Amino acid sequence: MTARPQRRPACLQCPSPAKIKRPKNGHALCIAHFLSTFETEVLQTMETSGLFSRGETIAIGASGGKDSTVLASVLSTLNTRHNLGLNLHLLSIDEGIVGYRDHSLATVQRNARQYGLPLTVLSYRELYGWTMDDVVATVGKKSNCTYCGVFRRQALDRGCEMLNISHVVTGHNADDMAETVLMNLLRGDLPRLARCTAITTRSSSSSSSSSDASATVRRSKPLKYAYQKEIVLYAHHRKLDYFTTECTYAPEAFRGSARDLVKALERVRPTAIMDILRSGEAFAGLLRPTDGNRTLVPPQKCAEKECTCNEEDSLGTCSSTSFASGEGAMHIHEAQLRNLHHHHHHHHTTETPSPSSPSPKNPTAKRKQQLLRSCTQCGYLTSQDLCQACVMLQSLNRSRPAVMVQIEHDG
Amino acid sequence: MTGPQPARPVPPCARCKCSPGTVTGRNDPLCSTCFISYARSKPIKRMDPFRVRNNPTNAPPPLLLLPFSFGVSSLTLLHILKEHMSSQRTRVGRTGYGLLVVWVDDSGISGDGPGSVRKKETFMGLESHFGGEGSGITFKSVQLEDIYTYSQPQGAPTSSAEGTNLEKLRVLISSLPSLSSKQDILTTLLTRLFIRLAIQHSSPAILFSHSTTRLAEKTLSETAKGRGYSVPWSTSDCTIPLPPSQFPHRKLQTIYPLRDLLKKELHTYLSLTPSLQPFHIPSSSSSSATPSPQSIIPISTAKDTSIDSLMHQYFSQMEQTYPSIVANVVKTIGRVPAPTHLVALAEVAAEVEQSVPNCAVCGFPIDIDEADVWEEEDRDVKKLSVGVLSELGVGVEELCGGCRRSLEGAKEGVGARWPL
Ligand SMILES: [Zn+2]
Ligand SMILES: [Zn+2]
Ligand SMILES: [Zn+2]
Ligand SMILES: [Zn+2]
């Protein structure tokens, strides 16, 4: 190659011309150094938070989309390059969305072959007897994210239990985290605000067979500090095979509005995504109990436990780019807050209702003790008799005959 | 918002049930009398620490600083408090507090000369209307560049080449890299000027006139600027964490008396109070929105806006359709506690003459847990040049994350100096 004078600045780390201006910090880098920097930063995130230990088996929640594909690629690259000694396992959930999941699953299968990783696919139909398409046909598109979130969350846990894996990683990126921080502020959800930026959360796993009710599956987000734009760049320049078509279901209103806001903020100041994340981490620190006597985060109210808009499982089916629909949740929340205001006009309580609980709860109801036990239906750890998924399934199954009748009428 | 509906029967007021409910309150129709008393009751409850009985008979009432901007919020607050003081005087013969109304003229920076002239005249009119003998209200106007009169003499050597305070302020602001940074730093300077004035006038509290809407806006915009750690201090009624090394044993409160009223409710109050209207000068800087058609809440898609004005626009829209959600944001952030145990630590540290972790720019305590992270990020990025910092007279370890961000990419070699 002949060197010719050019105005392009050199890569920050080598003499070659820079090809990429990093969305995260504006750094000019050549492609090779962009890729290695991206990987190194994920490694640093893993190391500083002590995410994995040698010999650990990790399930990668793989949807075939860009985030989880990049996650699988980076983890398997780092595992080999730095000899981390991790056993990686792809775990995919088939929600049953025709035209979306069937194609993306094919992508996951190709990825599994390419990286030489074992793959397990679990379907909603197997797990719940319902596909997401069936759910949407029954409840409409307005609350589908609610169902999908709860179902998928449990599905990953159950998959991990089947595979005897206690740690699952998901492809949530910095944009998702920032969006969630703003969303929890908008919804006034303090408990979630306190935990939504944690890199690792524990979730209750099914304990149907084992007597060890404290068995939990850890969930981690190694791409927590990675910008979505850089994930796309990484996938592009590594020529990764991922599924680009986004799910057609609109996100829940608060998430949609928070997403608009994050995108607008990023345009104004690209570091805003990182800064929101830092602020979210600061809130978490401020809300952490400082001593045994004081709990700064109010205990979750019973209504809040039923809030099913799941911040941790919003990927894939909820990353639609159209926010025209799904305004319902905001209207419902507004109405609930107004009712509460009326109700409590002469009281001194400041309790807020669950932003998206489908049925209005009596806000004065005493808080129930947060004792975890097994769901009487399926054994999943829950604080109620039935876990969220089983409650939803019950109401879905109640409406199934009606749908059948309707179909007969139509036909 | 107000005004009777033509031809249609007006519903009765939800409170007194007898007069027609011509004003829309938060939820119900109210008559104008009931609306006014609703709007006054909330801020007056917030003034509880300054009841008459809390002030000994022989002592002069404490002077509370009220930042004034000619906007609907500070004007309404001034009016409500004036009425409150009058009623205290009628009931007990004296007041629980006095007011120091301060207008900071920033025309040297905004370049709005004619606006400044109009505001000066209006401010004088305001003084003759509200102030005077026995009113307990004094009026004071200062220039934003006066912040440089508080400069520490032991800082970097001052050369005569630096020029007037206004020139120094202009150099500082024009050295900043973006509209977001400029607006952020200007707000910071304004707040710190009010704090200095309050200390100078032995005022125990500053009464900020932020509405619910404005506080929600501030919460999210501080969050987006990486100032999450100081949000509990900058949005709640609290004791300001003054650096104890500089102000030993000095306690200064902030109170947000209008925190339970939406901006649109303040507009209603103003529209029902004709005597106030001549003093209202709406800010001209309201950016025009170019909403994207599909959004639930329209957001400007313009690139050359600032984080503050983007949030302003977002919540102006939000309060129209979702006022309770806006109020709930403020209620929620009010439940995030400030790390007061750290302030206590800092006080102890000051007594043994150790350095206190307050940010040199915004003055709020620095999150020590977070400092390393910012530091590390910065080491890689090196956007905050050593040159800029030494010109400003600020050490990198004296900066919180939010201020660091606002100074990133600032022009070097222009001689910008930090005033405090
Ligand atoms: Zn390079
Ligand atoms: Zn169950
Ligand atoms: Zn009335
Ligand atoms: Zn600062």
GROMACS .gro file of N, CA and C in nm, chain A residues 12 24-27 41 44 48 181-182 184-191 193 252-254 256-258 260-261 264-265 267-269 271-272 274-276 278-283 286-288 290 294 296 298 301 321-327 330-331 333-334 337-338 341-342 345 349-352, chain B residues 15 26-28 42 178 180-181 184 219-220 222-229 231-232 292 294-297 299-303 305-307 310-311 314-315 318 321-326 328-329 331-333 335-339 341 367 369-370 373-374 376-377 380-383 402 405-406 408:
model
  426
   12LEU      N    1  -0.525   0.624   1.768
   12LEU     CA    2  -0.470   0.666   1.897
   12LEU      C    3  -0.364   0.569   1.947
   24LYS      N    4  -1.862   0.622   2.207
   24LYS     CA    5  -1.861   0.635   2.353
   24LYS      C    6  -1.780   0.756   2.398
   25ASN      N    7  -1.664   0.780   2.335
   25ASN     CA    8  -1.578   0.888   2.385
   25ASN      C    9  -1.511   0.968   2.274
   26GLY      N   10  -1.548   0.943   2.150
   26GLY     CA   11  -1.493   1.020   2.040
   26GLY      C   12  -1.351   0.983   2.001
   27HIS      N   13  -1.296   0.879   2.060
   27HIS     CA   14  -1.161   0.836   2.025
   27HIS      C   15  -1.152   0.793   1.879
   41GLU      N   16  -1.224  -0.379   2.709
   41GLU     CA   17  -1.314  -0.313   2.805
   41GLU      C   18  -1.413  -0.413   2.867
   44GLN      N   19  -1.219  -0.595   3.120
   44GLN     CA   20  -1.201  -0.513   3.240
   44GLN      C   21  -1.327  -0.510   3.326
   48THR      N   22  -1.299  -0.632   3.703
   48THR     CA   23  -1.318  -0.542   3.816
   48THR      C   24  -1.439  -0.580   3.901
  181VAL      N   25  -3.272   0.321   3.397
  181VAL     CA   26  -3.259   0.419   3.506
  181VAL      C   27  -3.364   0.530   3.489
  182LEU      N   28  -3.371   0.586   3.369
  182LEU     CA   29  -3.468   0.693   3.345
  182LEU      C   30  -3.611   0.641   3.359
  184ASN      N   31  -3.720   0.398   3.549
  184ASN     CA   32  -3.756   0.380   3.689
  184ASN      C   33  -3.778   0.513   3.760
  185LEU      N   34  -3.707   0.616   3.717
  185LEU     CA   35  -3.734   0.749   3.772
  185LEU      C   36  -3.873   0.795   3.729
  186LEU      N   37  -3.905   0.776   3.602
  186LEU     CA   38  -4.035   0.820   3.550
  186LEU      C   39  -4.149   0.743   3.615
  187ARG      N   40  -4.126   0.615   3.641
  187ARG     CA   41  -4.231   0.535   3.703
  187ARG      C   42  -4.233   0.548   3.854
  188GLY      N   43  -4.132   0.616   3.907
  188GLY     CA   44  -4.125   0.633   4.052
  188GLY      C   45  -4.101   0.501   4.123
  189ASP      N   46  -4.022   0.415   4.062
  189ASP     CA   47  -3.999   0.282   4.118
  189ASP      C   48  -3.864   0.278   4.190
  190LEU      N   49  -3.867   0.310   4.318
  190LEU     CA   50  -3.744   0.321   4.395
  190LEU      C   51  -3.671   0.188   4.414
  191PRO      N   52  -3.742   0.080   4.447
  191PRO     CA   53  -3.669  -0.048   4.462
  191PRO      C   54  -3.595  -0.088   4.335
  193LEU      N   55  -3.502   0.121   4.098
  193LEU     CA   56  -3.397   0.218   4.076
  193LEU      C   57  -3.272   0.176   4.153
  252GLU      N   58  -4.342  -0.115   2.612
  252GLU     CA   59  -4.428  -0.053   2.713
  252GLU      C   60  -4.401   0.097   2.712
  253ALA      N   61  -4.503   0.176   2.747
  253ALA     CA   62  -4.496   0.322   2.728
  253ALA      C   63  -4.379   0.388   2.801
  254PHE      N   64  -4.358   0.351   2.926
  254PHE     CA   65  -4.251   0.416   3.001
  254PHE      C   66  -4.115   0.385   2.938
  256GLY      N   67  -4.062   0.303   2.627
  256GLY     CA   68  -4.056   0.371   2.498
  256GLY      C   69  -4.017   0.517   2.515
  257SER      N   70  -4.078   0.583   2.613
  257SER     CA   71  -4.049   0.724   2.633
  257SER      C   72  -3.907   0.743   2.686
  258ALA      N   73  -3.866   0.656   2.777
  258ALA     CA   74  -3.728   0.663   2.829
  258ALA      C   75  -3.628   0.640   2.717
  260ASP      N   76  -3.671   0.709   2.393
  260ASP     CA   77  -3.666   0.832   2.314
  260ASP      C   78  -3.575   0.934   2.380
  261LEU      N   79  -3.591   0.944   2.510
  261LEU     CA   80  -3.515   1.042   2.586
  261LEU      C   81  -3.365   1.012   2.581
  264ALA      N   82  -3.228   1.100   2.241
  264ALA     CA   83  -3.215   1.246   2.223
  264ALA      C   84  -3.097   1.298   2.303
  265LEU      N   85  -3.078   1.247   2.424
  265LEU     CA   86  -2.966   1.291   2.507
  265LEU      C   87  -2.833   1.252   2.445
  267ARG      N   88  -2.769   1.226   2.135
  267ARG     CA   89  -2.740   1.319   2.025
  267ARG      C   90  -2.679   1.449   2.079
  268VAL      N   91  -2.732   1.495   2.191
  268VAL     CA   92  -2.684   1.622   2.247
  268VAL      C   93  -2.544   1.605   2.308
  269ARG      N   94  -2.526   1.500   2.385
  269ARG     CA   95  -2.396   1.475   2.448
  269ARG      C   96  -2.375   1.324   2.455
  271THR      N   97  -2.173   1.124   2.578
  271THR     CA   98  -2.138   1.059   2.704
  271THR      C   99  -2.258   1.046   2.798
  272ALA      N  100  -2.371   1.107   2.760
  272ALA     CA  101  -2.487   1.106   2.850
  272ALA      C  102  -2.527   0.964   2.891
  274MET      N  103  -2.340   0.702   2.942
  274MET     CA  104  -2.250   0.661   3.049
  274MET      C  105  -2.282   0.739   3.177
  275ASP      N  106  -2.313   0.866   3.161
  275ASP     CA  107  -2.338   0.950   3.278
  275ASP      C  108  -2.467   0.911   3.350
  276ILE      N  109  -2.568   0.873   3.273
  276ILE     CA  110  -2.693   0.826   3.335
  276ILE      C  111  -2.666   0.699   3.415
  278ARG      N  112  -2.381   0.611   3.548
  278ARG     CA  113  -2.306   0.649   3.669
  278ARG      C  114  -2.401   0.707   3.774
  279SER      N  115  -2.494   0.791   3.729
  279SER     CA  116  -2.592   0.847   3.822
  279SER      C  117  -2.676   0.736   3.884
  280GLY      N  118  -2.715   0.641   3.800
  280GLY     CA  119  -2.793   0.527   3.850
  280GLY      C  120  -2.715   0.449   3.955
  281GLU      N  121  -2.586   0.431   3.931
  281GLU     CA  122  -2.503   0.362   4.030
  281GLU      C  123  -2.492   0.443   4.158
  282ALA      N  124  -2.487   0.576   4.143
  282ALA     CA  125  -2.482   0.662   4.261
  282ALA      C  126  -2.613   0.650   4.341
  283PHE      N  127  -2.727   0.649   4.271
  283PHE     CA  128  -2.855   0.632   4.342
  283PHE      C  129  -2.855   0.500   4.418
  286LEU      N  130  -2.665   0.538   4.728
  286LEU     CA  131  -2.735   0.619   4.828
  286LEU      C  132  -2.850   0.542   4.892
  287LEU      N  133  -2.907   0.449   4.815
  287LEU     CA  134  -3.022   0.374   4.865
  287LEU      C  135  -2.982   0.248   4.940
  288ARG      N  136  -2.853   0.217   4.936
  288ARG     CA  137  -2.805   0.098   5.006
  288ARG      C  138  -2.818   0.121   5.156
  290THR      N  139  -2.728   0.166   5.521
  290THR     CA  140  -2.598   0.201   5.576
  290THR      C  141  -2.568   0.125   5.705
  294ARG      N  142  -3.135   0.063   5.984
  294ARG     CA  143  -3.207   0.142   5.887
  294ARG      C  144  -3.208   0.078   5.751
  296LEU      N  145  -3.287   0.188   5.390
  296LEU     CA  146  -3.321   0.310   5.317
  296LEU      C  147  -3.415   0.281   5.203
  298PRO      N  148  -3.733   0.135   5.082
  298PRO     CA  149  -3.852   0.080   5.144
  298PRO      C  150  -3.876  -0.062   5.094
  301LYS      N  151  -4.363  -0.323   4.810
  301LYS     CA  152  -4.503  -0.341   4.844
  301LYS      C  153  -4.557  -0.460   4.767
  321THR      N  154  -3.863  -0.033   1.714
  321THR     CA  155  -3.826   0.106   1.695
  321THR      C  156  -3.948   0.196   1.683
  322SER      N  157  -4.063   0.139   1.689
  322SER     CA  158  -4.184   0.221   1.678
  322SER      C  159  -4.249   0.236   1.814
  323PHE      N  160  -4.271   0.361   1.854
  323PHE     CA  161  -4.329   0.382   1.986
  323PHE      C  162  -4.469   0.438   1.976
  324ALA      N  163  -4.529   0.422   1.859
  324ALA     CA  164  -4.659   0.483   1.839
  324ALA      C  165  -4.762   0.424   1.934
  325SER      N  166  -4.756   0.294   1.952
  325SER     CA  167  -4.855   0.231   2.038
  325SER      C  168  -4.798   0.211   2.177
  326GLY      N  169  -4.871   0.143   2.259
  326GLY     CA  170  -4.821   0.109   2.391
  326GLY      C  171  -4.824   0.225   2.487
  327GLU      N  172  -4.909   0.321   2.461
  327GLU     CA  173  -4.916   0.437   2.548
  327GLU      C  174  -4.992   0.402   2.676
  330MET      N  175  -4.873   0.436   3.062
  330MET     CA  176  -4.860   0.569   3.119
  330MET      C  177  -4.995   0.624   3.164
  331HIS      N  178  -5.096   0.600   3.080
  331HIS     CA  179  -5.230   0.645   3.116
  331HIS      C  180  -5.279   0.574   3.242
  333HIS      N  181  -5.097   0.436   3.477
  333HIS     CA  182  -5.020   0.483   3.592
  333HIS      C  183  -5.069   0.619   3.639
  334GLU      N  184  -5.090   0.707   3.544
  334GLU     CA  185  -5.141   0.841   3.575
  334GLU      C  186  -5.275   0.830   3.650
  337LEU      N  187  -5.227   0.695   4.005
  337LEU     CA  188  -5.171   0.796   4.095
  337LEU      C  189  -5.277   0.898   4.135
  338ARG      N  190  -5.362   0.934   4.039
  338ARG     CA  191  -5.469   1.029   4.068
  338ARG      C  192  -5.566   0.973   4.170
  341HIS      N  193  -5.419   0.973   4.501
  341HIS     CA  194  -5.415   1.109   4.553
  341HIS      C  195  -5.551   1.143   4.616
  342HIS      N  196  -5.659   1.106   4.546
  342HIS     CA  197  -5.793   1.130   4.598
  342HIS      C  198  -5.816   1.055   4.726
  345HIS      N  199  -5.608   1.181   5.026
  345HIS     CA  200  -5.595   1.324   5.038
  345HIS      C  201  -5.579   1.369   5.182
  349THR      N  202  -4.993   0.904   5.405
  349THR     CA  203  -4.911   0.802   5.340
  349THR      C  204  -4.866   0.848   5.202
  350THR      N  205  -4.752   0.804   5.165
  350THR     CA  206  -4.697   0.841   5.035
  350THR      C  207  -4.676   0.718   4.949
  351GLU      N  208  -4.750   0.615   4.978
  351GLU     CA  209  -4.728   0.493   4.899
  351GLU      C  210  -4.770   0.516   4.755
  352THR      N  211  -4.696   0.459   4.667
  352THR     CA  212  -4.730   0.470   4.526
  352THR      C  213  -4.768   0.332   4.475
  426ARG      N  214  -6.464   2.211   4.624
  426ARG     CA  215  -6.436   2.234   4.765
  426ARG      C  216  -6.553   2.300   4.839
  437ARG      N  217  -5.570   2.038   4.013
  437ARG     CA  218  -5.499   1.918   3.970
  437ARG      C  219  -5.596   1.820   3.907
  438ASN      N  220  -5.710   1.798   3.972
  438ASN     CA  221  -5.809   1.705   3.920
  438ASN      C  222  -5.947   1.765   3.902
  439ASP      N  223  -5.991   1.845   4.001
  439ASP     CA  224  -6.130   1.887   4.005
  439ASP      C  225  -6.145   2.034   3.968
  453LYS      N  226  -4.998   2.482   5.024
  453LYS     CA  227  -4.884   2.390   5.009
  453LYS      C  228  -4.751   2.458   5.042
  589SER      N  229  -1.964   2.315   2.497
  589SER     CA  230  -2.096   2.293   2.436
  589SER      C  231  -2.201   2.374   2.509
  591SER      N  232  -2.463   2.252   2.643
  591SER     CA  233  -2.496   2.181   2.767
  591SER      C  234  -2.402   2.221   2.878
  592SER      N  235  -2.271   2.227   2.848
  592SER     CA  236  -2.172   2.264   2.948
  592SER      C  237  -2.193   2.406   2.996
  595ASP      N  238  -2.497   2.431   3.213
  595ASP     CA  239  -2.471   2.362   3.339
  595ASP      C  240  -2.384   2.447   3.431
  630THR      N  241  -3.425   1.681   3.817
  630THR     CA  242  -3.386   1.546   3.857
  630THR      C  243  -3.331   1.469   3.738
  631LEU      N  244  -3.407   1.470   3.629
  631LEU     CA  245  -3.361   1.392   3.514
  631LEU      C  246  -3.243   1.456   3.444
  633GLU      N  247  -3.002   1.642   3.584
  633GLU     CA  248  -2.883   1.617   3.666
  633GLU      C  249  -2.838   1.472   3.650
  634THR      N  250  -2.936   1.383   3.643
  634THR     CA  251  -2.905   1.241   3.622
  634THR      C  252  -2.830   1.223   3.490
  635ALA      N  253  -2.879   1.289   3.386
  635ALA     CA  254  -2.818   1.274   3.254
  635ALA      C  255  -2.681   1.340   3.246
  636LYS      N  256  -2.653   1.431   3.338
  636LYS     CA  257  -2.524   1.498   3.337
  636LYS      C  258  -2.425   1.429   3.430
  637GLY      N  259  -2.464   1.315   3.484
  637GLY     CA  260  -2.373   1.240   3.571
  637GLY      C  261  -2.365   1.298   3.711
  638ARG      N  262  -2.468   1.374   3.750
  638ARG     CA  263  -2.468   1.436   3.883
  638ARG      C  264  -2.560   1.364   3.980
  639GLY      N  265  -2.582   1.235   3.956
  639GLY     CA  266  -2.675   1.159   4.040
  639GLY      C  267  -2.645   1.170   4.189
  640TYR      N  268  -2.518   1.168   4.223
  640TYR     CA  269  -2.479   1.167   4.364
  640TYR      C  270  -2.527   1.292   4.438
  642VAL      N  271  -2.790   1.481   4.346
  642VAL     CA  272  -2.932   1.510   4.323
  642VAL      C  273  -3.013   1.526   4.453
  643PRO      N  274  -2.993   1.439   4.554
  643PRO     CA  275  -3.070   1.461   4.677
  643PRO      C  276  -3.046   1.599   4.738
  703SER      N  277  -4.071   1.450   1.727
  703SER     CA  278  -4.082   1.341   1.631
  703SER      C  279  -4.224   1.287   1.643
  705GLN      N  280  -4.393   1.018   1.628
  705GLN     CA  281  -4.444   0.895   1.688
  705GLN      C  282  -4.428   0.890   1.839
  706SER      N  283  -4.358   0.988   1.895
  706SER     CA  284  -4.328   0.980   2.037
  706SER      C  285  -4.451   1.003   2.122
  707ILE      N  286  -4.449   0.940   2.238
  707ILE     CA  287  -4.554   0.962   2.336
  707ILE      C  288  -4.540   1.103   2.391
  708ILE      N  289  -4.418   1.135   2.432
  708ILE     CA  290  -4.386   1.270   2.474
  708ILE      C  291  -4.290   1.325   2.369
  710ILE      N  292  -4.002   1.494   2.178
  710ILE     CA  293  -3.870   1.537   2.220
  710ILE      C  294  -3.803   1.604   2.101
  711SER      N  295  -3.735   1.712   2.130
  711SER     CA  296  -3.665   1.782   2.023
  711SER      C  297  -3.562   1.690   1.959
  712THR      N  298  -3.554   1.696   1.828
  712THR     CA  299  -3.454   1.615   1.761
  712THR      C  300  -3.334   1.698   1.722
  713ALA      N  301  -3.336   1.824   1.762
  713ALA     CA  302  -3.226   1.912   1.727
  713ALA      C  303  -3.100   1.872   1.801
  714LYS      N  304  -2.988   1.885   1.733
  714LYS     CA  305  -2.861   1.845   1.793
  714LYS      C  306  -2.803   1.959   1.877
  716THR      N  307  -2.916   2.159   2.091
  716THR     CA  308  -2.986   2.201   2.210
  716THR      C  309  -2.900   2.161   2.330
  717SER      N  310  -2.945   2.191   2.450
  717SER     CA  311  -2.868   2.149   2.567
  717SER      C  312  -2.949   2.046   2.645
  718ILE      N  313  -2.880   1.974   2.731
  718ILE     CA  314  -2.948   1.873   2.812
  718ILE      C  315  -3.059   1.939   2.894
  721LEU      N  316  -3.356   2.035   2.675
  721LEU     CA  317  -3.424   1.914   2.629
  721LEU      C  318  -3.518   1.862   2.738
  722MET      N  319  -3.469   1.858   2.861
  722MET     CA  320  -3.551   1.811   2.972
  722MET      C  321  -3.666   1.907   3.000
  725TYR      N  322  -3.930   1.832   2.756
  725TYR     CA  323  -3.991   1.702   2.784
  725TYR      C  324  -4.096   1.714   2.894
  726PHE      N  325  -4.059   1.780   3.003
  726PHE     CA  326  -4.152   1.786   3.115
  726PHE      C  327  -4.261   1.890   3.096
  729MET      N  328  -4.498   1.674   2.935
  729MET     CA  329  -4.540   1.570   3.028
  729MET      C  330  -4.644   1.621   3.126
  732THR      N  331  -5.024   1.614   3.003
  732THR     CA  332  -5.099   1.489   2.995
  732THR      C  333  -5.085   1.404   3.121
  733TYR      N  334  -4.967   1.407   3.182
  733TYR     CA  335  -4.940   1.316   3.294
  733TYR      C  336  -4.892   1.391   3.418
  734PRO      N  337  -4.973   1.484   3.469
  734PRO     CA  338  -4.926   1.563   3.585
  734PRO      C  339  -4.892   1.478   3.707
  735SER      N  340  -4.966   1.371   3.729
  735SER     CA  341  -4.939   1.289   3.848
  735SER      C  342  -4.808   1.213   3.835
  736ILE      N  343  -4.773   1.176   3.713
  736ILE     CA  344  -4.645   1.108   3.691
  736ILE      C  345  -4.532   1.206   3.721
  737VAL      N  346  -4.547   1.330   3.677
  737VAL     CA  347  -4.446   1.432   3.705
  737VAL      C  348  -4.430   1.449   3.857
  739ASN      N  349  -4.502   1.238   4.083
  739ASN     CA  350  -4.447   1.116   4.143
  739ASN      C  351  -4.295   1.106   4.127
  740VAL      N  352  -4.243   1.161   4.017
  740VAL     CA  353  -4.098   1.163   3.997
  740VAL      C  354  -4.033   1.241   4.112
  742LYS      N  355  -4.165   1.309   4.408
  742LYS     CA  356  -4.185   1.239   4.534
  742LYS      C  357  -4.082   1.127   4.549
  743THR      N  358  -4.057   1.058   4.438
  743THR     CA  359  -3.964   0.945   4.441
  743THR      C  360  -3.822   0.990   4.471
  744ILE      N  361  -3.776   1.092   4.401
  744ILE     CA  362  -3.638   1.135   4.421
  744ILE      C  363  -3.623   1.195   4.562
  746ARG      N  364  -3.726   1.065   4.814
  746ARG     CA  365  -3.701   0.954   4.906
  746ARG      C  366  -3.560   0.897   4.895
  747VAL      N  367  -3.481   0.950   4.802
  747VAL     CA  368  -3.341   0.909   4.795
  747VAL      C  369  -3.264   0.997   4.893
  748PRO      N  370  -3.205   0.938   4.994
  748PRO     CA  371  -3.141   1.019   5.097
  748PRO      C  372  -3.005   1.071   5.053
  749ALA      N  373  -2.972   1.192   5.097
  749ALA     CA  374  -2.837   1.242   5.076
  749ALA      C  375  -2.744   1.168   5.172
  750PRO      N  376  -2.621   1.146   5.131
  750PRO     CA  377  -2.528   1.074   5.218
  750PRO      C  378  -2.479   1.162   5.333
  752HIS      N  379  -2.414   1.099   5.630
  752HIS     CA  380  -2.308   1.045   5.716
  752HIS      C  381  -2.171   1.088   5.665
  778ASP      N  382  -1.837   1.195   4.526
  778ASP     CA  383  -1.860   1.054   4.555
  778ASP      C  384  -1.727   0.981   4.549
  780ASP      N  385  -1.657   0.676   4.611
  780ASP     CA  386  -1.665   0.544   4.547
  780ASP      C  387  -1.652   0.557   4.396
  781GLU      N  388  -1.707   0.668   4.346
  781GLU     CA  389  -1.716   0.684   4.203
  781GLU      C  390  -1.592   0.750   4.146
  784VAL      N  391  -1.359   0.558   3.928
  784VAL     CA  392  -1.411   0.520   3.797
  784VAL      C  393  -1.394   0.633   3.697
  785TRP      N  394  -1.430   0.754   3.740
  785TRP     CA  395  -1.415   0.869   3.653
  785TRP      C  396  -1.267   0.888   3.619
  787GLU      N  397  -1.031   0.672   3.609
  787GLU     CA  398  -0.983   0.570   3.519
  787GLU      C  399  -1.026   0.599   3.375
  788GLU      N  400  -1.152   0.636   3.364
  788GLU     CA  401  -1.205   0.668   3.233
  788GLU      C  402  -1.126   0.785   3.173
  791ASP      N  403  -0.771   0.724   3.029
  791ASP     CA  404  -0.770   0.675   2.892
  791ASP      C  405  -0.802   0.787   2.793
  792VAL      N  406  -0.895   0.869   2.832
  792VAL     CA  407  -0.950   0.962   2.736
  792VAL      C  408  -0.870   1.091   2.727
  793LYS      N  409  -0.821   1.139   2.839
  793LYS     CA  410  -0.743   1.263   2.847
  793LYS      C  411  -0.810   1.380   2.777
  794LYS      N  412  -0.941   1.391   2.803
  794LYS     CA  413  -1.012   1.502   2.742
  794LYS      C  414  -1.001   1.626   2.828
  813GLY      N  415  -1.978   1.505   3.734
  813GLY     CA  416  -2.060   1.594   3.653
  813GLY      C  417  -1.984   1.716   3.607
  816ARG      N  418  -1.725   1.636   3.348
  816ARG     CA  419  -1.785   1.621   3.216
  816ARG      C  420  -1.807   1.758   3.151
  817SER      N  421  -1.854   1.854   3.230
  817SER     CA  422  -1.883   1.986   3.173
  817SER      C  423  -1.757   2.061   3.132
  819GLU      N  424  -1.481   1.898   3.020
  819GLU     CA  425  -1.413   1.822   2.916
  819GLU      C  426  -1.417   1.896   2.783
   0.00000   0.00000   0.00000
